[in-house]
PDB file of C-alpha atoms in Angstrom:
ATOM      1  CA  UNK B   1       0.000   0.000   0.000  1.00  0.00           C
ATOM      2  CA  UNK B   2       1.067   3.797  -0.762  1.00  0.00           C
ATOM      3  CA  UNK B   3       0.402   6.413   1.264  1.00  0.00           C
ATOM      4  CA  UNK B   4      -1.636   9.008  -0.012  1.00  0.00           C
ATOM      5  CA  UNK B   5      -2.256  12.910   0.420  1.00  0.00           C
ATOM      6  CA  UNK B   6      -4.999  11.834   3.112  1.00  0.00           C
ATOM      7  CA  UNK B   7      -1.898  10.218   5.735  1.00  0.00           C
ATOM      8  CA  UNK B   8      -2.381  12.865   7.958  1.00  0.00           C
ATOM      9  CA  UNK B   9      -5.976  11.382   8.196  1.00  0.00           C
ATOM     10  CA  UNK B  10      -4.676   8.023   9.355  1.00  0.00           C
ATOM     11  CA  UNK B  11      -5.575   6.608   6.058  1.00  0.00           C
ATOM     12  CA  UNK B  12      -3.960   4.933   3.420  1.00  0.00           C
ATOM     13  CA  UNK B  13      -4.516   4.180  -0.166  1.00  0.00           C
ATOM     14  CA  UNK B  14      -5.282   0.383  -1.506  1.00  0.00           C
ATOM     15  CA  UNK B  15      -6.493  -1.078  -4.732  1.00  0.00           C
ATOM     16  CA  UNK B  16      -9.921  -0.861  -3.275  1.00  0.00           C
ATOM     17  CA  UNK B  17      -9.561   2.827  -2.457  1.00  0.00           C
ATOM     18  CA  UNK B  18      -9.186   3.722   1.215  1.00  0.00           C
ATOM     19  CA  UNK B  19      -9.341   2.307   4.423  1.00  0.00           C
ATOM     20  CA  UNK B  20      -9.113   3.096   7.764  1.00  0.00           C
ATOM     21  CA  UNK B  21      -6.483   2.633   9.821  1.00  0.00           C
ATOM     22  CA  UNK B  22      -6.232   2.967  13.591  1.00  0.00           C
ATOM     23  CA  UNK B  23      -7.310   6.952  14.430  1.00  0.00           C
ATOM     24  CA  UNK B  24      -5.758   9.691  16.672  1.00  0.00           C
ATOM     25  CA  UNK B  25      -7.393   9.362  19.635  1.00  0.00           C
ATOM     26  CA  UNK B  26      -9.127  12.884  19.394  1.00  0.00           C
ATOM     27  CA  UNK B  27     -10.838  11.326  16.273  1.00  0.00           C
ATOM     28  CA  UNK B  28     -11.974   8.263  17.405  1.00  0.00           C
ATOM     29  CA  UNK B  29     -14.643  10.207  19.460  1.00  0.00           C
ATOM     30  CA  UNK B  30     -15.668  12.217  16.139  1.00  0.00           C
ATOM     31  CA  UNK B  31     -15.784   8.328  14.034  1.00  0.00           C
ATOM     32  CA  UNK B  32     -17.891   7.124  16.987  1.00  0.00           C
ATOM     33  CA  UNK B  33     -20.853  10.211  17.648  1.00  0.00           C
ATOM     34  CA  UNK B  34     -20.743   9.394  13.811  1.00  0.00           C
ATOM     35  CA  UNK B  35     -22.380   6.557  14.243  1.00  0.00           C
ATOM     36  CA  UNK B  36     -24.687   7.350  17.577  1.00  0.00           C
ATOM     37  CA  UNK B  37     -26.032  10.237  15.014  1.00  0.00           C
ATOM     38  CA  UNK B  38     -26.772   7.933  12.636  1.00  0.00           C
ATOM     39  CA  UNK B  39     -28.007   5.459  14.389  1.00  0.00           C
ATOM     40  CA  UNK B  40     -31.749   6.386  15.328  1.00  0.00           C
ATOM     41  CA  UNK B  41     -32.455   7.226  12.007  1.00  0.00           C
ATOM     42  CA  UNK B  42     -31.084   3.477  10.447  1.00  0.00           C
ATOM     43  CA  UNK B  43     -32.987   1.810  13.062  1.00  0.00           C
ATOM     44  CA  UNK B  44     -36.444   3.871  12.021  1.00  0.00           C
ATOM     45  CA  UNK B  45     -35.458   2.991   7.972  1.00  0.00           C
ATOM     46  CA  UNK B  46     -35.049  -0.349   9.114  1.00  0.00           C
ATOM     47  CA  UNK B  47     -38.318  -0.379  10.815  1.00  0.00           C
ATOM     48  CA  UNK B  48     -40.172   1.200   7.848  1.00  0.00           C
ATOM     49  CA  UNK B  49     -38.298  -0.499   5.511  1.00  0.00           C
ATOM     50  CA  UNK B  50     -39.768  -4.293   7.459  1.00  0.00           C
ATOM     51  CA  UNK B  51     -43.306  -2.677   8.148  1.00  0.00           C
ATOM     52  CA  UNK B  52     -43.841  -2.376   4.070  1.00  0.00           C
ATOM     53  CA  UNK B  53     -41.649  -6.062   3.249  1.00  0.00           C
ATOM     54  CA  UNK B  54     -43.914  -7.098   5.517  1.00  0.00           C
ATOM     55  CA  UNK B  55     -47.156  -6.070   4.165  1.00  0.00           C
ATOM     56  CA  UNK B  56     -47.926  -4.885   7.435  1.00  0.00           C
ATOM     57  CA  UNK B  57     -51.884  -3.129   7.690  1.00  0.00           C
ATOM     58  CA  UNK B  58     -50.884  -0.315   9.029  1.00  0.00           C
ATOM     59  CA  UNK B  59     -48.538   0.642   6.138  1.00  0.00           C
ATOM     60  CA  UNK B  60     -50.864  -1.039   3.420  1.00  0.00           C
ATOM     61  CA  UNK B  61     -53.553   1.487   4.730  1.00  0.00           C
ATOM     62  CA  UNK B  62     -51.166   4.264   5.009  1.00  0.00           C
ATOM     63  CA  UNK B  63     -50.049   4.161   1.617  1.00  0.00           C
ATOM     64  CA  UNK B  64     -53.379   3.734  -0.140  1.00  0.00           C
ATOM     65  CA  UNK B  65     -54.598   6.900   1.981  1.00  0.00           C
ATOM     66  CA  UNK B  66     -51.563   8.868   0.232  1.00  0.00           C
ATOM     67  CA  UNK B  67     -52.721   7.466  -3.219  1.00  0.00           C
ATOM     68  CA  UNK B  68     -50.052   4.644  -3.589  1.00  0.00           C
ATOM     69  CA  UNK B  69     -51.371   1.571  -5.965  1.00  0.00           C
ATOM     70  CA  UNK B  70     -50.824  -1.508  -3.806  1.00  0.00           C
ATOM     71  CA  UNK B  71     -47.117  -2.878  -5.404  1.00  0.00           C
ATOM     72  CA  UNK B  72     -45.445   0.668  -4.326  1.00  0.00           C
ATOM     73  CA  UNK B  73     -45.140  -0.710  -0.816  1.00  0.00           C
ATOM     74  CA  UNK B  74     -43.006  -3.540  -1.779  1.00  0.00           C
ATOM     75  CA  UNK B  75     -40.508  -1.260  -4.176  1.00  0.00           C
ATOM     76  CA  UNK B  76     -40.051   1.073  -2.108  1.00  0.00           C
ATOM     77  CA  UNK B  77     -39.507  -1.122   1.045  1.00  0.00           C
ATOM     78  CA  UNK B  78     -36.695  -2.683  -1.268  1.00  0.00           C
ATOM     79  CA  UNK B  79     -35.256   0.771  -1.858  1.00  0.00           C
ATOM     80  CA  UNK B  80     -34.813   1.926   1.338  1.00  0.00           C
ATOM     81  CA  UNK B  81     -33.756  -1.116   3.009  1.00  0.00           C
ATOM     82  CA  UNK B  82     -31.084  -1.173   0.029  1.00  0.00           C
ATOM     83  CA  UNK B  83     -30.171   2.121   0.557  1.00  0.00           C
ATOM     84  CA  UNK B  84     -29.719   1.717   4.095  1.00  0.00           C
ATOM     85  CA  UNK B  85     -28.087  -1.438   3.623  1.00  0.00           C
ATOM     86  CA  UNK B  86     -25.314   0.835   1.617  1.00  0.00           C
ATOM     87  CA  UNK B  87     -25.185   3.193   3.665  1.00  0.00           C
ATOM     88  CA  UNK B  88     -24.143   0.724   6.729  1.00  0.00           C
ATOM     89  CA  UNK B  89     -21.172  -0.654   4.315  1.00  0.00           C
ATOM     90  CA  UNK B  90     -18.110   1.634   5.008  1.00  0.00           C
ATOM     91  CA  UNK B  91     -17.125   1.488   1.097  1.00  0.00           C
ATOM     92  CA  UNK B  92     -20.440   1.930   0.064  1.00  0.00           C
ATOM     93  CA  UNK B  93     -21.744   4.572   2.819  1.00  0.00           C
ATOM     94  CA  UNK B  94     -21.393   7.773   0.446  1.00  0.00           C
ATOM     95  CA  UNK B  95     -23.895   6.041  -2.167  1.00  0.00           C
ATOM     96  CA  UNK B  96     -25.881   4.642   0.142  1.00  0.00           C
ATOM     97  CA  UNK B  97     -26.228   8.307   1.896  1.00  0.00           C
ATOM     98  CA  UNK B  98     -26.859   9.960  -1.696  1.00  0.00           C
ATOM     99  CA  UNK B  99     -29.982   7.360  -2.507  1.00  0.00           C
ATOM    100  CA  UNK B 100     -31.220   7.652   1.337  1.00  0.00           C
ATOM    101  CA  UNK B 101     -31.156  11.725   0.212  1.00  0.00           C
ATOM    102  CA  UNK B 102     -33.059  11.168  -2.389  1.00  0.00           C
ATOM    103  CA  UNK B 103     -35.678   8.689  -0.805  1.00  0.00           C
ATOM    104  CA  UNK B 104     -36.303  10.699   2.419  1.00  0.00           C
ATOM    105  CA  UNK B 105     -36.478  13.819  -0.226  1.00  0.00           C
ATOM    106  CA  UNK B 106     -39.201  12.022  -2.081  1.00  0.00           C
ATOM    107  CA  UNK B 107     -40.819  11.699   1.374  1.00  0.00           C
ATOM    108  CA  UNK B 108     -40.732  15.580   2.128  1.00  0.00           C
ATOM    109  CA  UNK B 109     -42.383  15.762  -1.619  1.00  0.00           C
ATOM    110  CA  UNK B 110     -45.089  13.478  -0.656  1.00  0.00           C
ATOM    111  CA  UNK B 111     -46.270  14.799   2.870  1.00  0.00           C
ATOM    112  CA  UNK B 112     -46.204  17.933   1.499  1.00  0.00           C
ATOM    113  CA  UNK B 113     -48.167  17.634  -1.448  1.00  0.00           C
ATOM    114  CA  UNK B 114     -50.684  15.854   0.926  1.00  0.00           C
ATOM    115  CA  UNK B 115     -50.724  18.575   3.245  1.00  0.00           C
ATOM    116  CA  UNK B 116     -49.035  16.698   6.156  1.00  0.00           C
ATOM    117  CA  UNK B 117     -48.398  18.410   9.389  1.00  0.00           C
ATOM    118  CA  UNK B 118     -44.973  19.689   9.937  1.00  0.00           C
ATOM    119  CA  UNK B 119     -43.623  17.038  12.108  1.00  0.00           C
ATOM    120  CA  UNK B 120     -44.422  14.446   9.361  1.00  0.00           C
ATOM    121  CA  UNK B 121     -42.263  16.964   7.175  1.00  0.00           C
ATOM    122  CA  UNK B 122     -39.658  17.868   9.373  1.00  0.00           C
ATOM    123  CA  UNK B 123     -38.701  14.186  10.298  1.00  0.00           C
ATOM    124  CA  UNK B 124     -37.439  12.998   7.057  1.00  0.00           C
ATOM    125  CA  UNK B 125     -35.186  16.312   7.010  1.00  0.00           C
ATOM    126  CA  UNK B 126     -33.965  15.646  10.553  1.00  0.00           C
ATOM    127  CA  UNK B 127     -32.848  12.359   9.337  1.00  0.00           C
ATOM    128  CA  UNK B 128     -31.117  13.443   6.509  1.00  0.00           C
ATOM    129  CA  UNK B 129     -28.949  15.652   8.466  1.00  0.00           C
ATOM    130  CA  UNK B 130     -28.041  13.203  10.771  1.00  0.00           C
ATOM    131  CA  UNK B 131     -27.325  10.451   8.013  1.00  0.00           C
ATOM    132  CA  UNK B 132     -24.723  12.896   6.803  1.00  0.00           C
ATOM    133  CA  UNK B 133     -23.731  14.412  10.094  1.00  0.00           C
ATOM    134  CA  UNK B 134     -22.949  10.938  10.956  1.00  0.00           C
ATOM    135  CA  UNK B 135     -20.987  10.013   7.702  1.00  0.00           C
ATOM    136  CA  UNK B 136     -18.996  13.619   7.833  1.00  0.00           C
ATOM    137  CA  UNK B 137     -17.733  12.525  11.376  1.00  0.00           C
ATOM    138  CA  UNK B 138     -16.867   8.770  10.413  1.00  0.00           C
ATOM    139  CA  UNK B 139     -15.627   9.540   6.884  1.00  0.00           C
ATOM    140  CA  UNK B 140     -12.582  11.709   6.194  1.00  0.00           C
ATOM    141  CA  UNK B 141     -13.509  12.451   2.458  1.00  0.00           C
ATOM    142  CA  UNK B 142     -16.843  13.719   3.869  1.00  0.00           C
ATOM    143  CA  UNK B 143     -14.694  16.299   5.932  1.00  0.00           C
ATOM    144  CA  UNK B 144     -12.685  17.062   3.139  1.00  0.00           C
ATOM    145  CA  UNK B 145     -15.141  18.079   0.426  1.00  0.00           C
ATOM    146  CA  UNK B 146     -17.387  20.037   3.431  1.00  0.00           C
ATOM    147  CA  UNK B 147     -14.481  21.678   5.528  1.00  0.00           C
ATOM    148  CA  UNK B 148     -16.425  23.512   8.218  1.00  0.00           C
ATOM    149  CA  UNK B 149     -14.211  25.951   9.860  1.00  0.00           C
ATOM    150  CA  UNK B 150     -11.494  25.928   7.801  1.00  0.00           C
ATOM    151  CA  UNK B 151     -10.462  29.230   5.820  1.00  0.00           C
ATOM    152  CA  UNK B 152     -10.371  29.377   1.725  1.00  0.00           C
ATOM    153  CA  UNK B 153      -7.304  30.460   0.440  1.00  0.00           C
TER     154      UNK B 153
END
């Protein structure tokens, strides 16, 4: 392995593209509150994702209320458990964060347009910051494309 640009990030360069190596101990508390950010909003996808695999009445009811024909439940419970499945994969989280963006986006678009009330809104939003809140602590390319706090030269 060769050491790229990123070795003062503990990381190093493989065939596979990177992978972590052991942290400075003032960032293993960053990669860690990564994933306690991230973690109430995977379980809840999770959740969802099983309540519409699973045909469950509840979310059969719910989605014919919001105009849904009967065969969206099972598509979209494939998506999002896909998605989240991706996003749980170290070399796949950045994809699997993208397509959760776009899913919990569609979301926003549907309460919404069906005149929701704001928490049913809001939530999707909320976990869409903390999917990438999470991923910007655990992931040192996150930090690098988004460098909060760091002046442009």
């Amino acid at each position: 392995s060769r050491t790229n640009s990123g070795a003062k990030n503990n990381e190093k360069e493989n065939d596979m593209g990177t992978e972590r190596t052991s942290a400075p101990a003032q960032w293993k508390w960053m990669y860690w509150l990564g994933w306690v950010l991230a973690a109430g909003p995977v379980f809840m996808l999770c959740f969802s994702a099983f309540m519409k695999l699973s045909r469950n009445p509840q979310a059969v009811e719910g989605f014919a209320k919001m105009g849904y024909p009967p065969g969206a439940l099972m598509t979209l419970g494939i998506a999002e458990l896909g998605s989240t499945i991706l996003y749980l994969i170290p070399q796949t989280s950045v994809l699997g964060a993208i397509l959760l963006t776009g899913y919990l986006g569609g979301a926003v678009d549907v309460h919404t347009r069906n005149g929701d009330p704001f928490v049913n809104i809001a939530t999707p939003i909320v976990f869409g910051i903390l999917l990438w809140g999470g991923l910007f602590l655990r992931d040192a390319r996150i930090r690098a494309l988004i460098p909060f706090g760091k002046k442009s030269q």
